[in-house]
mmCIF file of C-alpha atoms and ligand atoms in Angstrom:
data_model
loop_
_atom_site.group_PDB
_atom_site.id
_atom_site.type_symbol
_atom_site.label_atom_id
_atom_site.label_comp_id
_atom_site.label_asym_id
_atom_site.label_seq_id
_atom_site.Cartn_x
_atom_site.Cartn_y
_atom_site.Cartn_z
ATOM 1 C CA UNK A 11 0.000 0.000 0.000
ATOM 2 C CA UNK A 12 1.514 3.467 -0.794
ATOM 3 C CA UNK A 13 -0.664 5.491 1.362
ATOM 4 C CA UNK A 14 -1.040 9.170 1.257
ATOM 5 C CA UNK A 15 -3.674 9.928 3.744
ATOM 6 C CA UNK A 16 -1.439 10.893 6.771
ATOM 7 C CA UNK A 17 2.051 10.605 8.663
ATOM 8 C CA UNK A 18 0.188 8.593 10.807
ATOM 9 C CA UNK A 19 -0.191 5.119 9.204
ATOM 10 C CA UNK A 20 3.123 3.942 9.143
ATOM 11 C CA UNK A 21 4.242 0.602 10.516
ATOM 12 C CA UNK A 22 6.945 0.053 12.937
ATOM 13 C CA UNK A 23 10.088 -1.001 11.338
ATOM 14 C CA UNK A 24 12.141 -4.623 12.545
ATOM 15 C CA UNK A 25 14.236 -2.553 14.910
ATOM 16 C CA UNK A 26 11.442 -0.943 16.993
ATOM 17 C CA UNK A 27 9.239 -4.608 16.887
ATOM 18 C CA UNK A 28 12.659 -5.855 18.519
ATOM 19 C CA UNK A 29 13.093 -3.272 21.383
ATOM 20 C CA UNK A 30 9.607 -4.012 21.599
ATOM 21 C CA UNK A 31 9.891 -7.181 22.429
ATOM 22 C CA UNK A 32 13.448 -6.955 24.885
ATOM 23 C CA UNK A 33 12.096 -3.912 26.426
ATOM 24 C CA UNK A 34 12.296 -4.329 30.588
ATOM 25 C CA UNK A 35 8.644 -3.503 31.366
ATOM 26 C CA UNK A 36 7.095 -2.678 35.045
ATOM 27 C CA UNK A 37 3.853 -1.436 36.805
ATOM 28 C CA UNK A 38 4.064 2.469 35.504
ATOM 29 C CA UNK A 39 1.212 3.153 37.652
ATOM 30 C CA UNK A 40 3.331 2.669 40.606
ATOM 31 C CA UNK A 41 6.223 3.899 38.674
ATOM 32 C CA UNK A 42 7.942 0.592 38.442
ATOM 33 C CA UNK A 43 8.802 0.627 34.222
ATOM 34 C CA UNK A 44 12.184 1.475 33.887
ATOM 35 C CA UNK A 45 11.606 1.630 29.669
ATOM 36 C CA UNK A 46 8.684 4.114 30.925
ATOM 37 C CA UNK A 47 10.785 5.951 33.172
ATOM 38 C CA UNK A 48 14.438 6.222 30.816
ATOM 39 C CA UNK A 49 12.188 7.950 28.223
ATOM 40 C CA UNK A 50 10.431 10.413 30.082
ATOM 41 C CA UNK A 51 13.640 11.183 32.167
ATOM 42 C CA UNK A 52 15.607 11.752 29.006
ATOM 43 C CA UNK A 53 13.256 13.485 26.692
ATOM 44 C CA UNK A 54 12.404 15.858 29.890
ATOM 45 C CA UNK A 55 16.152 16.705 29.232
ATOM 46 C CA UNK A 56 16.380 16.241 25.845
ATOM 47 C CA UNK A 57 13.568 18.905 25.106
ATOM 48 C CA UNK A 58 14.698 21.548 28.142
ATOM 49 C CA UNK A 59 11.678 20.540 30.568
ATOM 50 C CA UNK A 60 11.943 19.471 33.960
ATOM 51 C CA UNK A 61 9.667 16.602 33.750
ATOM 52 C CA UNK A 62 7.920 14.563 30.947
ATOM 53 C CA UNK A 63 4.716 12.432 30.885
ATOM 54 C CA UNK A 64 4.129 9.462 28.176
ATOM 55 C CA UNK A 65 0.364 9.852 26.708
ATOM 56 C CA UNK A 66 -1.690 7.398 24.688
ATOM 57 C CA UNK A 67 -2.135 9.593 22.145
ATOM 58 C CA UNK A 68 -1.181 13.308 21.208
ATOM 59 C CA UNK A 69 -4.949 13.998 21.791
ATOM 60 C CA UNK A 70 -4.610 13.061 25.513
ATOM 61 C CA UNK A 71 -1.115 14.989 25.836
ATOM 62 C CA UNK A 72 -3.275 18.156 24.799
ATOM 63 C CA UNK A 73 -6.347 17.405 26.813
ATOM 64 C CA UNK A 74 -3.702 16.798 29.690
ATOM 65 C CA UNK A 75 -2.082 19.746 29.215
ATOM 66 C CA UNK A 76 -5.211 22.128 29.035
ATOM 67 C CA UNK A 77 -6.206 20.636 32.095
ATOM 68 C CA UNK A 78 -3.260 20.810 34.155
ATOM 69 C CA UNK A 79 -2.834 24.416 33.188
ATOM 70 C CA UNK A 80 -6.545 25.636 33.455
ATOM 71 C CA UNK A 81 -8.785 24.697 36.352
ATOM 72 C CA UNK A 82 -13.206 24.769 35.989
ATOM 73 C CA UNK A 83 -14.205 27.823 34.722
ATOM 74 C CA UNK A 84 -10.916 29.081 32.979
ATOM 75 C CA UNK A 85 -10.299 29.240 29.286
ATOM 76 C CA UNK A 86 -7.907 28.946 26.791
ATOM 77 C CA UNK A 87 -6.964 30.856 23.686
ATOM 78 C CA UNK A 88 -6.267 28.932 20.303
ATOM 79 C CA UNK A 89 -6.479 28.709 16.440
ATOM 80 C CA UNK A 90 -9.759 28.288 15.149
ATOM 81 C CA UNK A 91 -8.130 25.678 13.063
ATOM 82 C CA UNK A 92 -6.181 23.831 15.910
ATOM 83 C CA UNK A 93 -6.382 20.463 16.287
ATOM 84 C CA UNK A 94 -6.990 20.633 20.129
ATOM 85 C CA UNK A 95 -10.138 23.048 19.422
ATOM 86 C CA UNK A 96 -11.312 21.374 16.065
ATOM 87 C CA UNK A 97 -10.498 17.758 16.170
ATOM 88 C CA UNK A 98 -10.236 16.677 19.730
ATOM 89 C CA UNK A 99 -14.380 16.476 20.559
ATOM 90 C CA UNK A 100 -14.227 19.227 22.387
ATOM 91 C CA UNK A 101 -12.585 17.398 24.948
ATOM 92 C CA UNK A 102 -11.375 20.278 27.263
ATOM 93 C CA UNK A 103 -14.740 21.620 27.369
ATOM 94 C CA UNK A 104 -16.492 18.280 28.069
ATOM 95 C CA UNK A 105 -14.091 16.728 30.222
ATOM 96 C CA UNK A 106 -12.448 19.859 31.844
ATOM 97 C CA UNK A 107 -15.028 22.512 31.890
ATOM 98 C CA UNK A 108 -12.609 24.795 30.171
ATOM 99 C CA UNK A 109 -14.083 27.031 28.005
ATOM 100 C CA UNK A 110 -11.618 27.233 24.434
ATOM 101 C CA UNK A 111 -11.816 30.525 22.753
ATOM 102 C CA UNK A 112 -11.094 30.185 18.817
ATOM 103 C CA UNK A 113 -9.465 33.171 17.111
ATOM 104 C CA UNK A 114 -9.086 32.699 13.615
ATOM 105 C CA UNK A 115 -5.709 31.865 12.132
ATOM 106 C CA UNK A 116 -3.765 33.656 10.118
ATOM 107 C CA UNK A 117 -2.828 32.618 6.318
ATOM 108 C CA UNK A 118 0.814 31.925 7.667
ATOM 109 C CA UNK A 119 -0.786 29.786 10.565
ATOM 110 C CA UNK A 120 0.236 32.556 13.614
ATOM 111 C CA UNK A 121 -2.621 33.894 15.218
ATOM 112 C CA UNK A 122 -2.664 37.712 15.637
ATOM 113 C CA UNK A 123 -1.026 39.058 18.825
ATOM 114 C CA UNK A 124 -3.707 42.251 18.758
ATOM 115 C CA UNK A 125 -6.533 39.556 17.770
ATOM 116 C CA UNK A 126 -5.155 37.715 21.143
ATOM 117 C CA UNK A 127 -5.193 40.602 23.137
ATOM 118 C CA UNK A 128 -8.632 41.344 22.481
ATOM 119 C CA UNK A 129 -9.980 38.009 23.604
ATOM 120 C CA UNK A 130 -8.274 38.526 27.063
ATOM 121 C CA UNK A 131 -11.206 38.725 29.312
ATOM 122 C CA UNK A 132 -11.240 41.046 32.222
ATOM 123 C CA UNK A 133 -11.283 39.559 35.523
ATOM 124 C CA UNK A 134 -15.102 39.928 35.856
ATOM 125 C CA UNK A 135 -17.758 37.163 36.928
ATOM 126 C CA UNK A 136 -19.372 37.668 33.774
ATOM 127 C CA UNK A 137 -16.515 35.887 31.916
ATOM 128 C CA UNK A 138 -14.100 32.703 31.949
ATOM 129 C CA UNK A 139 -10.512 33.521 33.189
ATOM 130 C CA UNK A 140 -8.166 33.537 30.631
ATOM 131 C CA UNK A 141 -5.318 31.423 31.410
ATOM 132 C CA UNK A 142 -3.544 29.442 28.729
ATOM 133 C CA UNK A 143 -2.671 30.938 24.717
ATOM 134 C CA UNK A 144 -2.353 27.367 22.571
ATOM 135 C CA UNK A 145 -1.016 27.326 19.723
ATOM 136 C CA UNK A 146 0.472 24.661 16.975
ATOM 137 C CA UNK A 147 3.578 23.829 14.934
ATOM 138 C CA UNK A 148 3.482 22.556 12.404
ATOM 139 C CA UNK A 149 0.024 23.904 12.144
ATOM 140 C CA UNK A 150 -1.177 22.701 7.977
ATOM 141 C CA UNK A 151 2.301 21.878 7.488
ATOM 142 C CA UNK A 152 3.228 25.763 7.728
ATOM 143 C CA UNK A 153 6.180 26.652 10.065
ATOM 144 C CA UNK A 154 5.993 28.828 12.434
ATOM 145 C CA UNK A 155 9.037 31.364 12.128
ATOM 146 C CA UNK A 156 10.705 31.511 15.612
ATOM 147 C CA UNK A 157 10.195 35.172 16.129
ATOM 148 C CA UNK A 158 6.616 34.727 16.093
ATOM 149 C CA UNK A 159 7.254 32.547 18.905
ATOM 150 C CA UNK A 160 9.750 35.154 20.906
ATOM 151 C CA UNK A 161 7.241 37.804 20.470
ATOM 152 C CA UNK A 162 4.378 35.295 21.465
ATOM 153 C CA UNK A 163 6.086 34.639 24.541
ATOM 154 C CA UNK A 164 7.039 38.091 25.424
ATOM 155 C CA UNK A 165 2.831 38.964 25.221
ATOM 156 C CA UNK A 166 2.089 36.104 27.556
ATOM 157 C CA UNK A 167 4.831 37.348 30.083
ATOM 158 C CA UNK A 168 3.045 40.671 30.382
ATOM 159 C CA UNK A 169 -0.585 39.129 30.479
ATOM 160 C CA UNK A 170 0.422 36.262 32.672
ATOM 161 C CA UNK A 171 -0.577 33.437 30.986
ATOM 162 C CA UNK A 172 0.870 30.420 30.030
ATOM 163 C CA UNK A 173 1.775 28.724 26.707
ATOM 164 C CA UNK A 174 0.970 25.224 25.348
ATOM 165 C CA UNK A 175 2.502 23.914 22.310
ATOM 166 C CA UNK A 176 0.584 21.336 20.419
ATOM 167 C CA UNK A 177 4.055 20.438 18.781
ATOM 168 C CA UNK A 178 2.254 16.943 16.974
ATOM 169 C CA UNK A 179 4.764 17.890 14.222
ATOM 170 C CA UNK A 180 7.083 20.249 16.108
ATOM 171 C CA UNK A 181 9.963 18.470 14.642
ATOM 172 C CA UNK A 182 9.203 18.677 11.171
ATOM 173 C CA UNK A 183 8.978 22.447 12.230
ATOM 174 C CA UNK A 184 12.611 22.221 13.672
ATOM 175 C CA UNK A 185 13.817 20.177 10.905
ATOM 176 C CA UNK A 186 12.262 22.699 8.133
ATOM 177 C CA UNK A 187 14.208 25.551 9.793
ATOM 178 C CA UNK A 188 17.406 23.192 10.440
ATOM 179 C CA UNK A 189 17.302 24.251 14.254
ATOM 180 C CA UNK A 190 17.636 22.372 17.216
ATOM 181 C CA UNK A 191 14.519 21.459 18.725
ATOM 182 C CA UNK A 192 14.800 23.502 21.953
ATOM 183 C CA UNK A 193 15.120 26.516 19.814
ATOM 184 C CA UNK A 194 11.524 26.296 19.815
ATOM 185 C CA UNK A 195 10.736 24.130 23.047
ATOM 186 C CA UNK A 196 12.356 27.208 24.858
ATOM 187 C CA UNK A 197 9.302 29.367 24.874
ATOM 188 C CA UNK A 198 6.751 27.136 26.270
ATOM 189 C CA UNK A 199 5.323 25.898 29.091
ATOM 190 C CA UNK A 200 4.572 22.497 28.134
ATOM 191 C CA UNK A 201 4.906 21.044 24.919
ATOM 192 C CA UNK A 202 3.338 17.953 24.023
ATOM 193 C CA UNK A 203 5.084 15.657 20.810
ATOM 194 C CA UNK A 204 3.571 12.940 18.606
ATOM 195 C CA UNK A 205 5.717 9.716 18.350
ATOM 196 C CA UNK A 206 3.253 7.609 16.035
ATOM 197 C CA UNK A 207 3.521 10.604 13.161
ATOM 198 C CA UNK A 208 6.224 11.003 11.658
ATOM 199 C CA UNK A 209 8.783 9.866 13.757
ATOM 200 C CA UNK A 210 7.165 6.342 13.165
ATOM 201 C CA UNK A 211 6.664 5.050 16.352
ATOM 202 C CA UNK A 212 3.238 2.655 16.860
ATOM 203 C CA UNK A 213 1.178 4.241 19.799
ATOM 204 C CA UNK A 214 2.181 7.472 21.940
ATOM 205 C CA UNK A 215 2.881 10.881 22.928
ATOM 206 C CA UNK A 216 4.943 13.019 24.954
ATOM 207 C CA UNK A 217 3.748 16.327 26.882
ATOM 208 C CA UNK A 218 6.873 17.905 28.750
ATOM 209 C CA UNK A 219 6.760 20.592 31.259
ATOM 210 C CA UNK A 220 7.426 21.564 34.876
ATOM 211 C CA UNK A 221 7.458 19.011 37.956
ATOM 212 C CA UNK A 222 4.019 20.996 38.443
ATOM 213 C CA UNK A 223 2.154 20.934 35.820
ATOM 214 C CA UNK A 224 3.359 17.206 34.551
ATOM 215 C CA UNK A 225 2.365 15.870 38.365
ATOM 216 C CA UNK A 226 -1.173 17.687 37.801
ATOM 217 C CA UNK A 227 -1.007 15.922 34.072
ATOM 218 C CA UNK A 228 -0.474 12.695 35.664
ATOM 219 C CA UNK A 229 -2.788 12.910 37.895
ATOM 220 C CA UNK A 230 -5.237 13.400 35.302
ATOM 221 C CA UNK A 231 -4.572 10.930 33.014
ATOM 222 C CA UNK A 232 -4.909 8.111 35.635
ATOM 223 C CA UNK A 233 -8.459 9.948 35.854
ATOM 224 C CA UNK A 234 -9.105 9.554 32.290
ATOM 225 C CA UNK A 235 -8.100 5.953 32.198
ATOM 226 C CA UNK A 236 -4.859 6.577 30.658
ATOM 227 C CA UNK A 237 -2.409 4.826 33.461
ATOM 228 C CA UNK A 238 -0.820 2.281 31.333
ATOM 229 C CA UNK A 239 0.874 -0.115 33.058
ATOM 230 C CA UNK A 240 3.783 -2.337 31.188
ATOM 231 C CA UNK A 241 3.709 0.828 28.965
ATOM 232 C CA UNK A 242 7.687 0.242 28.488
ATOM 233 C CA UNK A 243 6.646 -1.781 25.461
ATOM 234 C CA UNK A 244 5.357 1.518 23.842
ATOM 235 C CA UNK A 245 8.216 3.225 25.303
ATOM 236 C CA UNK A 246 11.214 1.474 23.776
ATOM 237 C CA UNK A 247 10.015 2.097 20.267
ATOM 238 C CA UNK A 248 9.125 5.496 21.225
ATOM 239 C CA UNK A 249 13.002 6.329 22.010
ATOM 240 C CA UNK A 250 14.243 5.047 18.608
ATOM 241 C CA UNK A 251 11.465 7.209 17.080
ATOM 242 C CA UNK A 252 13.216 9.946 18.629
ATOM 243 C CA UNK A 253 16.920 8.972 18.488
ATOM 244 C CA UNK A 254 16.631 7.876 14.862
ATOM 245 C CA UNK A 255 13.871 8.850 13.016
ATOM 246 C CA UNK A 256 14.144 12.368 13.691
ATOM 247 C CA UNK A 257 16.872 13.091 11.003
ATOM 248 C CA UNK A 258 15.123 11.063 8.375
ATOM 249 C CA UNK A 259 12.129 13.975 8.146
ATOM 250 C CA UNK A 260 13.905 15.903 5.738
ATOM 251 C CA UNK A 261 13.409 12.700 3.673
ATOM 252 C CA UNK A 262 9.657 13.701 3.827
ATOM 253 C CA UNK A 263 10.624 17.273 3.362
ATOM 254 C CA UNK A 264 12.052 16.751 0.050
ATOM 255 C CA UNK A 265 9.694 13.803 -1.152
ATOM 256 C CA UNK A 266 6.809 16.458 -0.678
ATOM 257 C CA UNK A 267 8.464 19.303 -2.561
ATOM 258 C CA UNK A 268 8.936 15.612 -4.979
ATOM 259 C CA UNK A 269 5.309 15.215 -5.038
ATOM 260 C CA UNK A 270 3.881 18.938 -5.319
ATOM 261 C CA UNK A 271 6.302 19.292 -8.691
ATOM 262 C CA UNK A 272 4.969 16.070 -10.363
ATOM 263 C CA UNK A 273 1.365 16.988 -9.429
ATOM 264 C CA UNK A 274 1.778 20.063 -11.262
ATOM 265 C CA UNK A 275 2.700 18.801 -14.079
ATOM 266 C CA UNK A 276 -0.984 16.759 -14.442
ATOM 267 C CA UNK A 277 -3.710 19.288 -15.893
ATOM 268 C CA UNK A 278 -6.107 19.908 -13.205
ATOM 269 C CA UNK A 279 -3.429 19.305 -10.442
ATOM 270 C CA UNK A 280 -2.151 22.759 -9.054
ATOM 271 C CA UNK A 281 -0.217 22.915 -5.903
ATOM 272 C CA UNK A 282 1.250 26.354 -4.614
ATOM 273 C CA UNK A 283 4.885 25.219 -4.205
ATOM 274 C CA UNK A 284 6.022 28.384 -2.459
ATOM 275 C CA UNK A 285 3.504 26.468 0.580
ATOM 276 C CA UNK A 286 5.396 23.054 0.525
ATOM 277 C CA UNK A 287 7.799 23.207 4.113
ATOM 278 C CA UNK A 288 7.512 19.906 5.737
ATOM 279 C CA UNK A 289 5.818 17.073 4.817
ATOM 280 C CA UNK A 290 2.101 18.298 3.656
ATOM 281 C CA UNK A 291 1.131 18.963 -0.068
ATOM 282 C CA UNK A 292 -2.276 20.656 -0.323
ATOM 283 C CA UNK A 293 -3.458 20.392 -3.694
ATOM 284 C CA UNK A 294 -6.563 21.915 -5.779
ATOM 285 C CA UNK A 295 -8.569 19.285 -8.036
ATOM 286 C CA UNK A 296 -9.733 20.835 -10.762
ATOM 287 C CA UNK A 297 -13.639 20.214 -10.871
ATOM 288 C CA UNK A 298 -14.041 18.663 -14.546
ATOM 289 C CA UNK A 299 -11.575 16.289 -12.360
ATOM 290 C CA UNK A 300 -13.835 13.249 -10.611
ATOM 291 C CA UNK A 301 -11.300 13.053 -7.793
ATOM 292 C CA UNK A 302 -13.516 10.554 -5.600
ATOM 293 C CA UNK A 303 -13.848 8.176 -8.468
ATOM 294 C CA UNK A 304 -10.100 8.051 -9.233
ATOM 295 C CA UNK A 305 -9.193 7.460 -6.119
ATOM 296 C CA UNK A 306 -11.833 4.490 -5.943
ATOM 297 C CA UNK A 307 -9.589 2.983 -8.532
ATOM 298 C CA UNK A 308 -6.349 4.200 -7.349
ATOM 299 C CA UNK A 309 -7.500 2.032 -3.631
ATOM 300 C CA UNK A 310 -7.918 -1.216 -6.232
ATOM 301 C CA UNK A 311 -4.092 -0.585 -7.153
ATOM 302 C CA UNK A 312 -2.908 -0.369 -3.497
ATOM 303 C CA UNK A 313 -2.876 3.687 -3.447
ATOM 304 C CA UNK A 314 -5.076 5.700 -1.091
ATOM 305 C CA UNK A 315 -5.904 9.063 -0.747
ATOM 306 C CA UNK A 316 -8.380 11.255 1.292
ATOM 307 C CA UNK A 317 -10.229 12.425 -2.254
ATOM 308 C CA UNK A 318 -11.359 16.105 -2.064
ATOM 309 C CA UNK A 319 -10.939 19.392 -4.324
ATOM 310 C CA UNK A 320 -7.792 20.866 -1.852
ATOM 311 C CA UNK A 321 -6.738 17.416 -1.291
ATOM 312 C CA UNK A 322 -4.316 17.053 1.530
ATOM 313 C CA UNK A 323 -1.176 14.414 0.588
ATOM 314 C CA UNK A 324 1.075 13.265 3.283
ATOM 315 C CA UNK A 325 4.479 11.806 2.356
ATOM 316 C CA UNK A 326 6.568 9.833 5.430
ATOM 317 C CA UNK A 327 8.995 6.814 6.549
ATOM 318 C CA UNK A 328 7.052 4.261 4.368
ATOM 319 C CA UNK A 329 6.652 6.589 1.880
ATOM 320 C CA UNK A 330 9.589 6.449 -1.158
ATOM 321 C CA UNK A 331 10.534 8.889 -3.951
ATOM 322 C CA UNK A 332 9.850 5.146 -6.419
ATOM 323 C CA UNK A 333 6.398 5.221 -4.495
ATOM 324 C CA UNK A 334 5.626 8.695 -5.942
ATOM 325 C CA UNK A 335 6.422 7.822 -9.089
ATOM 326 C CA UNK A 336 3.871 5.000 -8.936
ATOM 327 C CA UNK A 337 1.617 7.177 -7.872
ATOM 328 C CA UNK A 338 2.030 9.829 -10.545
ATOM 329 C CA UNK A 339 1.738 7.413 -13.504
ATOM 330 C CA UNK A 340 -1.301 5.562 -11.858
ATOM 331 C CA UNK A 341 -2.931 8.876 -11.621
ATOM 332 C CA UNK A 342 -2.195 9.931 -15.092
ATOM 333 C CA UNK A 343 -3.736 6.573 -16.601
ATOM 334 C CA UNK A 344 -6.613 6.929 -14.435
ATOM 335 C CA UNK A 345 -7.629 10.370 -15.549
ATOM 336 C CA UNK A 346 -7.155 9.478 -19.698
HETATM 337 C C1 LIG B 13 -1.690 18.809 15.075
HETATM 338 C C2 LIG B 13 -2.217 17.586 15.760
HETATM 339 N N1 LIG B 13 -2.325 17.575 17.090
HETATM 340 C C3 LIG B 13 -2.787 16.510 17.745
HETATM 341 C C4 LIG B 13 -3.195 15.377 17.074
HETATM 342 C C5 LIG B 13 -3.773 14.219 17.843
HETATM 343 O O1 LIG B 13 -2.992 13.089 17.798
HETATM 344 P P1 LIG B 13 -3.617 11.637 18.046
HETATM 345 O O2 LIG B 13 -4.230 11.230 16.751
HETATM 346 O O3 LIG B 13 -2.452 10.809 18.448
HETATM 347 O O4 LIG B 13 -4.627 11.760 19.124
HETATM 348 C C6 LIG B 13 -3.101 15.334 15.679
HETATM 349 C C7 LIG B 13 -3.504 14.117 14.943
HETATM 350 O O5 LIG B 13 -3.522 14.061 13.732
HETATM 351 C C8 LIG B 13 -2.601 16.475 14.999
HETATM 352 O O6 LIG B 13 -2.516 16.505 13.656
#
């Protein structure tokens, strides 16, 4: 299967199956996995945090996050497009009575520092208290730049709020400005990072932070069912995600920059290059161009794709520059 759909369907490789199955396991509720506890120890350092917490999922790292910063009552400003507002079932607001408040996103991804200030509520009884700015990078596969961030955290400074990073992608981010990742990690609060995207791992997520907040985070996601016991299984392909994936994203990089040239050279097919950073190509369909049909057939050949008129294509680890070219030529005899 050559499979555009996301970064997140790839399969562990040999090397992670084997940790996986050598990995020294314990009870991590009772903090007795030393696989469990070597990660979070070193990626706590690794990242510039005092203290890291494992999540099922870079959904619960958010909703762990929000909560441990925010308490009943409080909200949180994000992106009207960001994941943990948009895609995560409302979860803060269900689960944590915290009330999100959605500013729309600029084209570059940022959201507007005066559009921010605005939504500050006044401490009044009428209104939530405004305690956490979240934002996301890579947010659409756009970059951030890292002034935006430096002048994002000066502004929470003087308001006195705090700063979540829903950094899912954050190191296609730091790979697509060839920085170290604590060159961004520096100006946040917590930070939470997907393993199973890009960096290839099976199941997991990281949210880093103080001793503080990541005890509060714990705390909570023992609540919501997320203590994981012999979670060192997870954890051992979760470090060579990190200690050997990361430097194979500019791979992606350069197989989507691949991808967005060869789609532009099908009629119908027109991707804004200039757009193309990490690993995301968002291309138009043409509409005398039955997208949902081709892809039908494309599925039958062992390539899928999410069909729609900006169709979002994700290239990663099991993802080859040969693979695009089977894609390309398949699409070109299905559209004759
Ligand atoms: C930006 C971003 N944040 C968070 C998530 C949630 O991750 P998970 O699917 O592991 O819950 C996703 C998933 O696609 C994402 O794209």
């Amino acid at each position: 299967m050559i499979d555009f759909r996301s970064d997140t369907v790839t399969r562990p490789c040999s090397k992670m199956r084997d940790a996986m199955s050598q990995a020294e396991v314990g009870d991590d509720v009772y903090g007795d996995d030393p696989t469990v506890n070597e990660l979070e120890q070193w990626s706590a350092k690794r990242h510039g945090f005092e203290a890291a917490i494992f999540c099922s999922s870079g959904t619960q790292a958010n909703l762990l996050a929000l909560m441990a910063h925010c308490e009943r009552g409080d909200e949180y400003l994000c992106g009207q497009q960001a994941h943990n507002y948009k895609f995560e079932g409302g979860g803060a607001a269900v689960l944590g009575s915290v009330q999100p408040q959605p500013i729309e996103n600029e084209k570059d991804g940022t959201i507007c520092l005066n559009k921010l200030e605005q939504a500050i509520k006044p401490d009044d009884s009428h209104f939530a208290r405004t305690k956490l700015v979240s934002i996301e990078n890579t947010i659409n596969g756009k970059v951030l730049p890292l002034s935006y961030l430096a002048d994002l955290r000066t502004f929470v400074n003087k308001h006195q709020l705090s700063l979540h990073l829903d950094g899912a992608r954050v190191y296609n981010a730091a790979t697509a400005l060839d920085v170290d990742i604590t060159e961004i990690a520096q100006h946040f609060d917590t930070m939470s990072i997907c393993l199973s995207k890009g960096l290839g791992a099976p199941i997991g997520s990281l949210l880093l932070g103080s001793t503080e907040l990541i005890t509060k985070a714990r705390r909570w996601r023992k609540v919501l069912g997320g203590g994981m016991r012999q979670a060192g299984i997870l954890c051992a392909a979760a470090k060579i995600a990190l200690t050997e994936n990361v430097d194979k994203l500019q791979i992606d990089h350069d197989n989507a920059k691949y991808l967005a040239h060869q789609l532009n050279t099908i009629t119908g097919f027109n991707v804004n290059i200039e757009q193309v950073s990490t690993n995301m190509v968002f291309v138009k369909v043409d509409k005398s161009i039955d997208i949902y049909a081709a892809a039908i057939t494309l599925k039958a050949q062992g390539i899928i794709l999410s069909p729609s008129e900006n169709m979002r294509l994700v290239t990663h680890l099991d993802i080859s520059k040969a693979d695009i070219d089977t894609f390309i030529s398949a699409l070109k005899t299905v559209l004759i």
